[in-house]
Amino acid sequence: MPVTQSEGDVVLRPMTIADLGQVVAIDRISFPTPWPEDAFRYELERKHRSLCWAAEWRAPAEDPEVVASIVVWLVLEEDEAHIATLAVKPGYRRQGIAQTLLARALIECTQRGAKQALLEVRESNQAAQKLYRKFGFESVGLRRGYYQDTHEDGILMTLASLDLDKLADLAEAG
Ligand SMILES: CC(C)(COP(=O)(O)OP(=O)(O)OC[C@H]1O[C@@H](n2cnc3c(N)ncnc32)[C@H](O)[C@@H]1OP(=O)(O)O)[C@@H](O)C(=O)NCCC(=O)NCCS
Protein backbone atom coordinates (compact mmCIF):
# COMPACT_ATOMS: atom_id res chain seq x y z
CA MET A 1 0.00 0.00 0.00
CA PRO A 2 1.74 3.24 -1.06
CA VAL A 3 1.98 6.10 1.42
CA THR A 4 -0.31 8.65 -0.24
CA GLN A 5 0.28 12.35 0.15
CA SER A 6 -1.62 15.26 -1.33
CA GLU A 7 0.57 15.79 -4.40
CA GLY A 8 2.09 12.33 -4.92
CA ASP A 9 2.75 8.83 -3.64
CA VAL A 10 5.57 7.02 -1.93
CA VAL A 11 5.94 3.63 -3.60
CA LEU A 12 7.99 0.79 -2.10
CA ARG A 13 10.00 -1.42 -4.45
CA PRO A 14 13.19 -3.49 -4.59
CA MET A 15 16.36 -1.37 -4.69
CA THR A 16 18.38 -1.46 -7.91
CA ILE A 17 21.95 -0.58 -8.84
CA ALA A 18 20.59 2.61 -10.45
CA ASP A 19 19.37 3.77 -7.02
CA LEU A 20 22.77 3.58 -5.38
CA GLY A 21 23.75 7.24 -5.81
CA GLN A 22 20.58 8.42 -4.09
CA VAL A 23 20.67 5.69 -1.44
CA VAL A 24 24.27 6.55 -0.52
CA ALA A 25 23.45 10.27 -0.39
CA ILE A 26 20.65 9.60 2.14
CA ASP A 27 22.94 7.35 4.16
CA ARG A 28 25.61 10.08 4.29
CA ILE A 29 23.28 12.61 5.85
CA SER A 30 21.71 10.04 8.16
CA PHE A 31 24.66 8.32 9.85
CA PRO A 32 28.00 9.38 11.37
CA THR A 33 29.64 6.45 9.54
CA PRO A 34 27.63 5.81 6.38
CA TRP A 35 27.95 2.66 4.32
CA PRO A 36 30.17 3.00 1.23
CA GLU A 37 28.47 2.44 -2.12
CA ASP A 38 30.24 -0.93 -2.48
CA ALA A 39 28.54 -2.18 0.69
CA PHE A 40 25.10 -1.58 -0.84
CA ARG A 41 26.30 -3.07 -4.15
CA TYR A 42 27.44 -6.20 -2.30
CA GLU A 43 24.05 -6.52 -0.58
CA LEU A 44 22.23 -6.18 -3.91
CA GLU A 45 24.28 -9.07 -5.28
CA ARG A 46 23.39 -11.35 -2.33
CA LYS A 47 19.79 -11.70 -3.43
CA HIS A 48 19.04 -14.78 -1.31
CA ARG A 49 20.64 -13.43 1.84
CA SER A 50 19.71 -9.72 1.70
CA LEU A 51 16.49 -7.90 1.16
CA CYS A 52 17.17 -4.40 -0.21
CA TRP A 53 14.21 -2.08 -0.78
CA ALA A 54 13.76 1.57 -1.63
CA ALA A 55 10.89 3.98 -1.11
CA GLU A 56 10.37 6.24 -4.11
CA TRP A 57 8.53 9.54 -4.17
CA ARG A 58 6.46 9.84 -7.35
CA ALA A 59 4.61 13.03 -8.26
CA PRO A 60 3.20 14.34 -11.53
CA ALA A 61 5.72 16.33 -13.57
CA GLU A 62 8.59 15.40 -11.23
CA ASP A 63 11.37 12.87 -11.69
CA PRO A 64 10.93 9.93 -9.28
CA GLU A 65 13.13 10.33 -6.22
CA VAL A 66 14.43 7.73 -3.78
CA VAL A 67 13.54 8.98 -0.29
CA ALA A 68 14.33 5.96 1.92
CA SER A 69 15.95 2.57 1.92
CA ILE A 70 16.26 -0.55 4.01
CA VAL A 71 18.59 -3.54 3.98
CA VAL A 72 17.67 -6.66 5.95
CA TRP A 73 19.95 -9.67 6.25
CA LEU A 74 18.14 -12.98 6.03
CA VAL A 75 19.79 -15.47 8.37
CA LEU A 76 17.29 -18.20 7.71
CA GLU A 77 19.23 -21.06 9.28
CA GLU A 78 18.56 -19.10 12.49
CA ASP A 79 15.01 -18.12 11.39
CA GLU A 80 16.20 -14.51 11.69
CA ALA A 81 15.78 -11.21 9.89
CA HIS A 82 18.55 -8.79 10.92
CA ILE A 83 17.84 -5.15 10.11
CA ALA A 84 21.18 -3.93 8.77
CA THR A 85 20.31 -0.36 7.83
CA LEU A 86 17.27 1.88 7.46
CA ALA A 87 17.21 5.58 6.61
CA VAL A 88 14.70 8.16 5.42
CA LYS A 89 15.69 11.41 3.67
CA PRO A 90 15.33 14.24 6.23
CA GLY A 91 12.58 16.20 4.41
CA TYR A 92 10.44 13.06 4.25
CA ARG A 93 10.66 11.98 7.90
CA ARG A 94 7.69 11.76 10.30
CA GLN A 95 5.31 10.76 7.51
CA GLY A 96 5.20 7.04 8.23
CA ILE A 97 7.68 6.02 5.52
CA ALA A 98 10.05 4.08 7.80
CA GLN A 99 7.14 2.34 9.48
CA THR A 100 5.66 1.20 6.18
CA LEU A 101 9.04 0.22 4.72
CA LEU A 102 10.05 -1.77 7.81
CA ALA A 103 6.65 -3.47 8.09
CA ARG A 104 6.59 -4.42 4.42
CA ALA A 105 10.18 -5.67 4.53
CA LEU A 106 9.46 -7.79 7.62
CA ILE A 107 6.34 -9.23 5.95
CA GLU A 108 8.53 -10.31 3.02
CA CYS A 109 11.13 -11.78 5.41
CA THR A 110 8.39 -13.70 7.24
CA GLN A 111 7.11 -15.07 3.95
CA ARG A 112 10.64 -16.21 3.15
CA GLY A 113 10.88 -18.07 6.47
CA ALA A 114 12.04 -15.65 9.16
CA LYS A 115 10.33 -16.05 12.52
CA GLN A 116 12.12 -13.38 14.54
CA ALA A 117 13.94 -10.10 13.93
CA LEU A 118 16.84 -8.30 15.53
CA LEU A 119 18.91 -5.15 15.18
CA GLU A 120 21.45 -2.93 16.89
CA VAL A 121 20.70 0.74 17.49
CA ARG A 122 22.74 3.57 18.99
CA GLU A 123 21.85 4.28 22.59
CA SER A 124 21.29 7.97 21.69
CA ASN A 125 18.96 7.22 18.76
CA GLN A 126 15.64 7.70 20.50
CA ALA A 127 13.66 8.19 17.26
CA ALA A 128 14.70 4.79 15.91
CA GLN A 129 14.17 3.06 19.26
CA LYS A 130 10.66 4.49 19.41
CA LEU A 131 9.97 3.21 15.89
CA TYR A 132 11.22 -0.28 16.78
CA ARG A 133 9.28 -0.40 20.07
CA LYS A 134 6.12 0.37 18.09
CA PHE A 135 6.74 -2.94 16.30
CA GLY A 136 7.19 -4.78 19.60
CA PHE A 137 11.01 -4.89 19.55
CA GLU A 138 12.45 -5.14 23.06
CA SER A 139 15.91 -4.24 24.34
CA VAL A 140 17.63 -7.45 25.30
CA GLY A 141 21.25 -6.43 25.70
CA LEU A 142 23.93 -3.81 25.42
CA ARG A 143 26.92 -4.13 23.11
CA ARG A 144 29.55 -1.95 24.84
CA GLY A 145 31.39 0.43 22.47
CA TYR A 146 29.71 -1.22 19.47
CA TYR A 147 29.99 1.90 17.29
CA GLN A 148 33.67 2.45 16.54
CA ASP A 149 33.26 6.09 15.43
CA THR A 150 31.93 7.43 18.74
CA HIS A 151 32.49 4.36 20.95
CA GLU A 152 28.80 4.60 21.74
CA ASP A 153 27.06 1.53 23.10
CA GLY A 154 24.69 -0.38 20.84
CA ILE A 155 21.38 -1.60 22.14
CA LEU A 156 20.45 -5.05 20.87
CA MET A 157 16.72 -5.21 20.20
CA THR A 158 14.76 -8.29 19.24
CA LEU A 159 11.26 -9.02 18.05
CA ALA A 160 10.77 -12.56 19.26
CA SER A 161 7.81 -13.40 17.05
CA LEU A 162 7.00 -11.93 13.65
CA ASP A 163 3.23 -11.57 13.41
CA LEU A 164 1.91 -11.05 9.87
CA ASP A 165 -1.39 -9.48 11.03
CA LYS A 166 0.36 -6.92 13.23
CA LEU A 167 2.88 -6.14 10.48
CA ALA A 168 0.05 -5.65 7.98
CA ASP A 169 -1.63 -3.20 10.38
CA LEU A 170 1.65 -1.28 10.82
CA ALA A 171 2.21 -1.18 7.04
CA GLU A 172 -1.30 0.15 6.51
CA ALA A 173 -1.10 2.75 9.29
CA GLY A 174 2.37 4.05 8.38
C1 LIG B 1 14.59 6.65 12.44
C2 LIG B 1 14.01 7.00 11.07
C3 LIG B 1 14.34 5.87 10.10
C4 LIG B 1 12.47 7.15 11.21
O1 LIG B 1 11.94 7.39 9.92
P1 LIG B 1 10.50 8.12 9.72
O2 LIG B 1 10.04 7.82 8.34
O3 LIG B 1 10.61 9.53 10.10
O4 LIG B 1 9.60 7.36 10.79
P2 LIG B 1 8.01 7.22 10.74
O5 LIG B 1 7.41 8.50 10.32
O6 LIG B 1 7.65 5.99 9.98
O7 LIG B 1 7.68 7.01 12.28
C5 LIG B 1 7.12 5.81 12.79
C6 LIG B 1 7.23 5.85 14.30
O8 LIG B 1 8.61 5.95 14.69
C7 LIG B 1 8.75 6.82 15.83
N1 LIG B 1 9.51 8.00 15.43
C8 LIG B 1 10.02 8.25 14.21
N2 LIG B 1 10.73 9.39 14.25
C9 LIG B 1 10.64 9.88 15.49
C10 LIG B 1 11.16 11.04 16.13
N3 LIG B 1 11.92 11.93 15.48
N4 LIG B 1 10.87 11.22 17.44
C11 LIG B 1 10.12 10.34 18.12
N5 LIG B 1 9.58 9.22 17.56
C12 LIG B 1 9.86 8.99 16.26
C13 LIG B 1 7.32 7.16 16.25
O9 LIG B 1 6.89 6.16 17.15
C14 LIG B 1 6.57 7.05 14.94
O10 LIG B 1 5.22 6.75 15.13
P3 LIG B 1 4.14 7.94 15.35
O11 LIG B 1 4.28 8.82 14.14
O12 LIG B 1 2.85 7.22 15.44
O13 LIG B 1 4.57 8.66 16.59
C15 LIG B 1 14.57 8.35 10.52
O14 LIG B 1 14.47 9.33 11.54
C16 LIG B 1 15.99 8.28 10.05
O15 LIG B 1 16.26 7.98 8.89
N6 LIG B 1 16.94 8.56 10.97
C17 LIG B 1 18.37 8.52 10.63
C18 LIG B 1 18.84 7.10 10.35
C19 LIG B 1 18.52 6.16 11.49
O16 LIG B 1 18.64 6.50 12.66
N7 LIG B 1 18.13 4.92 11.14
C20 LIG B 1 17.85 3.87 12.09
C21 LIG B 1 19.12 3.20 12.43
S1 LIG B 1 18.90 1.93 13.65
mmCIF file of C-alpha atoms and ligand atoms in Angstrom:
data_model
loop_
_atom_site.group_PDB
_atom_site.id
_atom_site.type_symbol
_atom_site.label_atom_id
_atom_site.label_comp_id
_atom_site.label_asym_id
_atom_site.label_seq_id
_atom_site.Cartn_x
_atom_site.Cartn_y
_atom_site.Cartn_z
ATOM 1 C CA MET A 1 0.000 0.000 0.000
ATOM 2 C CA PRO A 2 1.738 3.244 -1.056
ATOM 3 C CA VAL A 3 1.981 6.101 1.416
ATOM 4 C CA THR A 4 -0.306 8.648 -0.240
ATOM 5 C CA GLN A 5 0.281 12.353 0.154
ATOM 6 C CA SER A 6 -1.618 15.257 -1.329
ATOM 7 C CA GLU A 7 0.573 15.791 -4.402
ATOM 8 C CA GLY A 8 2.088 12.331 -4.923
ATOM 9 C CA ASP A 9 2.753 8.828 -3.639
ATOM 10 C CA VAL A 10 5.572 7.017 -1.926
ATOM 11 C CA VAL A 11 5.936 3.629 -3.596
ATOM 12 C CA LEU A 12 7.987 0.793 -2.097
ATOM 13 C CA ARG A 13 10.001 -1.415 -4.451
ATOM 14 C CA PRO A 14 13.190 -3.495 -4.594
ATOM 15 C CA MET A 15 16.356 -1.375 -4.693
ATOM 16 C CA THR A 16 18.377 -1.457 -7.907
ATOM 17 C CA ILE A 17 21.950 -0.582 -8.841
ATOM 18 C CA ALA A 18 20.585 2.608 -10.454
ATOM 19 C CA ASP A 19 19.373 3.770 -7.019
ATOM 20 C CA LEU A 20 22.774 3.583 -5.379
ATOM 21 C CA GLY A 21 23.749 7.236 -5.812
ATOM 22 C CA GLN A 22 20.581 8.425 -4.094
ATOM 23 C CA VAL A 23 20.674 5.695 -1.437
ATOM 24 C CA VAL A 24 24.268 6.552 -0.516
ATOM 25 C CA ALA A 25 23.446 10.271 -0.389
ATOM 26 C CA ILE A 26 20.648 9.601 2.135
ATOM 27 C CA ASP A 27 22.944 7.352 4.156
ATOM 28 C CA ARG A 28 25.607 10.076 4.295
ATOM 29 C CA ILE A 29 23.278 12.608 5.851
ATOM 30 C CA SER A 30 21.710 10.041 8.161
ATOM 31 C CA PHE A 31 24.665 8.317 9.853
ATOM 32 C CA PRO A 32 27.999 9.380 11.370
ATOM 33 C CA THR A 33 29.637 6.445 9.543
ATOM 34 C CA PRO A 34 27.630 5.809 6.380
ATOM 35 C CA TRP A 35 27.949 2.660 4.321
ATOM 36 C CA PRO A 36 30.169 2.996 1.233
ATOM 37 C CA GLU A 37 28.475 2.439 -2.120
ATOM 38 C CA ASP A 38 30.244 -0.930 -2.476
ATOM 39 C CA ALA A 39 28.543 -2.185 0.689
ATOM 40 C CA PHE A 40 25.099 -1.584 -0.838
ATOM 41 C CA ARG A 41 26.299 -3.067 -4.147
ATOM 42 C CA TYR A 42 27.442 -6.201 -2.305
ATOM 43 C CA GLU A 43 24.049 -6.523 -0.581
ATOM 44 C CA LEU A 44 22.234 -6.177 -3.910
ATOM 45 C CA GLU A 45 24.281 -9.070 -5.282
ATOM 46 C CA ARG A 46 23.394 -11.348 -2.330
ATOM 47 C CA LYS A 47 19.791 -11.702 -3.431
ATOM 48 C CA HIS A 48 19.041 -14.776 -1.311
ATOM 49 C CA ARG A 49 20.641 -13.429 1.843
ATOM 50 C CA SER A 50 19.711 -9.721 1.697
ATOM 51 C CA LEU A 51 16.487 -7.896 1.165
ATOM 52 C CA CYS A 52 17.167 -4.396 -0.213
ATOM 53 C CA TRP A 53 14.214 -2.085 -0.776
ATOM 54 C CA ALA A 54 13.757 1.567 -1.630
ATOM 55 C CA ALA A 55 10.895 3.984 -1.114
ATOM 56 C CA GLU A 56 10.370 6.236 -4.111
ATOM 57 C CA TRP A 57 8.534 9.540 -4.165
ATOM 58 C CA ARG A 58 6.463 9.837 -7.354
ATOM 59 C CA ALA A 59 4.611 13.027 -8.262
ATOM 60 C CA PRO A 60 3.200 14.341 -11.534
ATOM 61 C CA ALA A 61 5.722 16.328 -13.574
ATOM 62 C CA GLU A 62 8.587 15.398 -11.230
ATOM 63 C CA ASP A 63 11.368 12.869 -11.689
ATOM 64 C CA PRO A 64 10.925 9.929 -9.276
ATOM 65 C CA GLU A 65 13.127 10.334 -6.222
ATOM 66 C CA VAL A 66 14.433 7.726 -3.778
ATOM 67 C CA VAL A 67 13.537 8.979 -0.293
ATOM 68 C CA ALA A 68 14.330 5.959 1.916
ATOM 69 C CA SER A 69 15.952 2.566 1.916
ATOM 70 C CA ILE A 70 16.261 -0.553 4.013
ATOM 71 C CA VAL A 71 18.590 -3.541 3.977
ATOM 72 C CA VAL A 72 17.667 -6.661 5.948
ATOM 73 C CA TRP A 73 19.949 -9.671 6.248
ATOM 74 C CA LEU A 74 18.137 -12.982 6.027
ATOM 75 C CA VAL A 75 19.787 -15.468 8.369
ATOM 76 C CA LEU A 76 17.288 -18.201 7.708
ATOM 77 C CA GLU A 77 19.232 -21.063 9.283
ATOM 78 C CA GLU A 78 18.563 -19.101 12.491
ATOM 79 C CA ASP A 79 15.012 -18.116 11.388
ATOM 80 C CA GLU A 80 16.200 -14.509 11.687
ATOM 81 C CA ALA A 81 15.781 -11.206 9.887
ATOM 82 C CA HIS A 82 18.546 -8.791 10.925
ATOM 83 C CA ILE A 83 17.841 -5.152 10.108
ATOM 84 C CA ALA A 84 21.178 -3.931 8.770
ATOM 85 C CA THR A 85 20.311 -0.358 7.828
ATOM 86 C CA LEU A 86 17.269 1.877 7.457
ATOM 87 C CA ALA A 87 17.207 5.578 6.615
ATOM 88 C CA VAL A 88 14.696 8.157 5.418
ATOM 89 C CA LYS A 89 15.687 11.410 3.675
ATOM 90 C CA PRO A 90 15.332 14.244 6.229
ATOM 91 C CA GLY A 91 12.582 16.199 4.414
ATOM 92 C CA TYR A 92 10.436 13.056 4.252
ATOM 93 C CA ARG A 93 10.661 11.983 7.897
ATOM 94 C CA ARG A 94 7.690 11.759 10.300
ATOM 95 C CA GLN A 95 5.307 10.762 7.506
ATOM 96 C CA GLY A 96 5.198 7.037 8.225
ATOM 97 C CA ILE A 97 7.680 6.022 5.522
ATOM 98 C CA ALA A 98 10.049 4.083 7.804
ATOM 99 C CA GLN A 99 7.136 2.342 9.485
ATOM 100 C CA THR A 100 5.656 1.195 6.182
ATOM 101 C CA LEU A 101 9.041 0.225 4.722
ATOM 102 C CA LEU A 102 10.054 -1.767 7.812
ATOM 103 C CA ALA A 103 6.646 -3.466 8.087
ATOM 104 C CA ARG A 104 6.589 -4.425 4.418
ATOM 105 C CA ALA A 105 10.183 -5.668 4.533
ATOM 106 C CA LEU A 106 9.457 -7.786 7.617
ATOM 107 C CA ILE A 107 6.338 -9.231 5.951
ATOM 108 C CA GLU A 108 8.531 -10.306 3.019
ATOM 109 C CA CYS A 109 11.133 -11.777 5.406
ATOM 110 C CA THR A 110 8.390 -13.702 7.236
ATOM 111 C CA GLN A 111 7.109 -15.070 3.947
ATOM 112 C CA ARG A 112 10.643 -16.214 3.152
ATOM 113 C CA GLY A 113 10.875 -18.074 6.474
ATOM 114 C CA ALA A 114 12.036 -15.649 9.160
ATOM 115 C CA LYS A 115 10.331 -16.046 12.525
ATOM 116 C CA GLN A 116 12.124 -13.377 14.538
ATOM 117 C CA ALA A 117 13.938 -10.101 13.932
ATOM 118 C CA LEU A 118 16.842 -8.297 15.531
ATOM 119 C CA LEU A 119 18.912 -5.151 15.182
ATOM 120 C CA GLU A 120 21.451 -2.928 16.894
ATOM 121 C CA VAL A 121 20.700 0.744 17.489
ATOM 122 C CA ARG A 122 22.738 3.569 18.990
ATOM 123 C CA GLU A 123 21.849 4.277 22.588
ATOM 124 C CA SER A 124 21.294 7.972 21.690
ATOM 125 C CA ASN A 125 18.959 7.224 18.761
ATOM 126 C CA GLN A 126 15.641 7.702 20.500
ATOM 127 C CA ALA A 127 13.661 8.186 17.260
ATOM 128 C CA ALA A 128 14.700 4.787 15.908
ATOM 129 C CA GLN A 129 14.171 3.062 19.259
ATOM 130 C CA LYS A 130 10.660 4.487 19.409
ATOM 131 C CA LEU A 131 9.969 3.206 15.890
ATOM 132 C CA TYR A 132 11.217 -0.279 16.781
ATOM 133 C CA ARG A 133 9.278 -0.404 20.068
ATOM 134 C CA LYS A 134 6.118 0.371 18.085
ATOM 135 C CA PHE A 135 6.743 -2.940 16.297
ATOM 136 C CA GLY A 136 7.193 -4.781 19.595
ATOM 137 C CA PHE A 137 11.013 -4.894 19.550
ATOM 138 C CA GLU A 138 12.453 -5.137 23.056
ATOM 139 C CA SER A 139 15.914 -4.239 24.343
ATOM 140 C CA VAL A 140 17.634 -7.453 25.305
ATOM 141 C CA GLY A 141 21.250 -6.428 25.699
ATOM 142 C CA LEU A 142 23.927 -3.807 25.420
ATOM 143 C CA ARG A 143 26.921 -4.128 23.107
ATOM 144 C CA ARG A 144 29.545 -1.948 24.836
ATOM 145 C CA GLY A 145 31.391 0.428 22.474
ATOM 146 C CA TYR A 146 29.710 -1.223 19.466
ATOM 147 C CA TYR A 147 29.993 1.903 17.290
ATOM 148 C CA GLN A 148 33.665 2.446 16.540
ATOM 149 C CA ASP A 149 33.260 6.089 15.427
ATOM 150 C CA THR A 150 31.927 7.432 18.736
ATOM 151 C CA HIS A 151 32.492 4.357 20.945
ATOM 152 C CA GLU A 152 28.805 4.601 21.738
ATOM 153 C CA ASP A 153 27.061 1.532 23.104
ATOM 154 C CA GLY A 154 24.694 -0.380 20.843
ATOM 155 C CA ILE A 155 21.377 -1.603 22.144
ATOM 156 C CA LEU A 156 20.451 -5.046 20.867
ATOM 157 C CA MET A 157 16.720 -5.211 20.201
ATOM 158 C CA THR A 158 14.760 -8.290 19.242
ATOM 159 C CA LEU A 159 11.256 -9.016 18.052
ATOM 160 C CA ALA A 160 10.766 -12.558 19.258
ATOM 161 C CA SER A 161 7.805 -13.401 17.054
ATOM 162 C CA LEU A 162 7.002 -11.929 13.646
ATOM 163 C CA ASP A 163 3.228 -11.566 13.411
ATOM 164 C CA LEU A 164 1.908 -11.047 9.870
ATOM 165 C CA ASP A 165 -1.389 -9.481 11.027
ATOM 166 C CA LYS A 166 0.362 -6.918 13.232
ATOM 167 C CA LEU A 167 2.884 -6.138 10.475
ATOM 168 C CA ALA A 168 0.050 -5.647 7.981
ATOM 169 C CA ASP A 169 -1.627 -3.201 10.384
ATOM 170 C CA LEU A 170 1.646 -1.285 10.816
ATOM 171 C CA ALA A 171 2.212 -1.183 7.042
ATOM 172 C CA GLU A 172 -1.296 0.146 6.515
ATOM 173 C CA ALA A 173 -1.097 2.746 9.285
ATOM 174 C CA GLY A 174 2.375 4.052 8.382
HETATM 175 C C1 LIG B 1 14.593 6.652 12.439
HETATM 176 C C2 LIG B 1 14.010 7.001 11.065
HETATM 177 C C3 LIG B 1 14.340 5.866 10.099
HETATM 178 C C4 LIG B 1 12.467 7.151 11.207
HETATM 179 O O1 LIG B 1 11.940 7.392 9.924
HETATM 180 P P1 LIG B 1 10.497 8.119 9.718
HETATM 181 O O2 LIG B 1 10.037 7.821 8.341
HETATM 182 O O3 LIG B 1 10.611 9.527 10.103
HETATM 183 O O4 LIG B 1 9.602 7.357 10.789
HETATM 184 P P2 LIG B 1 8.011 7.217 10.736
HETATM 185 O O5 LIG B 1 7.409 8.504 10.317
HETATM 186 O O6 LIG B 1 7.649 5.993 9.977
HETATM 187 O O7 LIG B 1 7.678 7.010 12.278
HETATM 188 C C5 LIG B 1 7.119 5.807 12.792
HETATM 189 C C6 LIG B 1 7.230 5.854 14.301
HETATM 190 O O8 LIG B 1 8.610 5.948 14.687
HETATM 191 C C7 LIG B 1 8.746 6.815 15.829
HETATM 192 N N1 LIG B 1 9.507 8.004 15.430
HETATM 193 C C8 LIG B 1 10.024 8.250 14.210
HETATM 194 N N2 LIG B 1 10.732 9.392 14.245
HETATM 195 C C9 LIG B 1 10.637 9.879 15.490
HETATM 196 C C10 LIG B 1 11.161 11.039 16.130
HETATM 197 N N3 LIG B 1 11.924 11.928 15.481
HETATM 198 N N4 LIG B 1 10.873 11.219 17.440
HETATM 199 C C11 LIG B 1 10.122 10.345 18.118
HETATM 200 N N5 LIG B 1 9.583 9.216 17.559
HETATM 201 C C12 LIG B 1 9.855 8.992 16.255
HETATM 202 C C13 LIG B 1 7.322 7.160 16.248
HETATM 203 O O9 LIG B 1 6.894 6.164 17.151
HETATM 204 C C14 LIG B 1 6.567 7.045 14.939
HETATM 205 O O10 LIG B 1 5.220 6.747 15.127
HETATM 206 P P3 LIG B 1 4.142 7.945 15.351
HETATM 207 O O11 LIG B 1 4.278 8.822 14.143
HETATM 208 O O12 LIG B 1 2.852 7.218 15.444
HETATM 209 O O13 LIG B 1 4.570 8.657 16.594
HETATM 210 C C15 LIG B 1 14.568 8.349 10.523
HETATM 211 O O14 LIG B 1 14.474 9.329 11.538
HETATM 212 C C16 LIG B 1 15.993 8.283 10.050
HETATM 213 O O15 LIG B 1 16.262 7.980 8.889
HETATM 214 N N6 LIG B 1 16.945 8.556 10.972
HETATM 215 C C17 LIG B 1 18.370 8.519 10.630
HETATM 216 C C18 LIG B 1 18.837 7.098 10.351
HETATM 217 C C19 LIG B 1 18.515 6.158 11.493
HETATM 218 O O16 LIG B 1 18.637 6.503 12.665
HETATM 219 N N7 LIG B 1 18.128 4.920 11.135
HETATM 220 C C20 LIG B 1 17.846 3.870 12.088
HETATM 221 C C21 LIG B 1 19.118 3.198 12.431
HETATM 222 S S1 LIG B 1 18.899 1.926 13.645
#
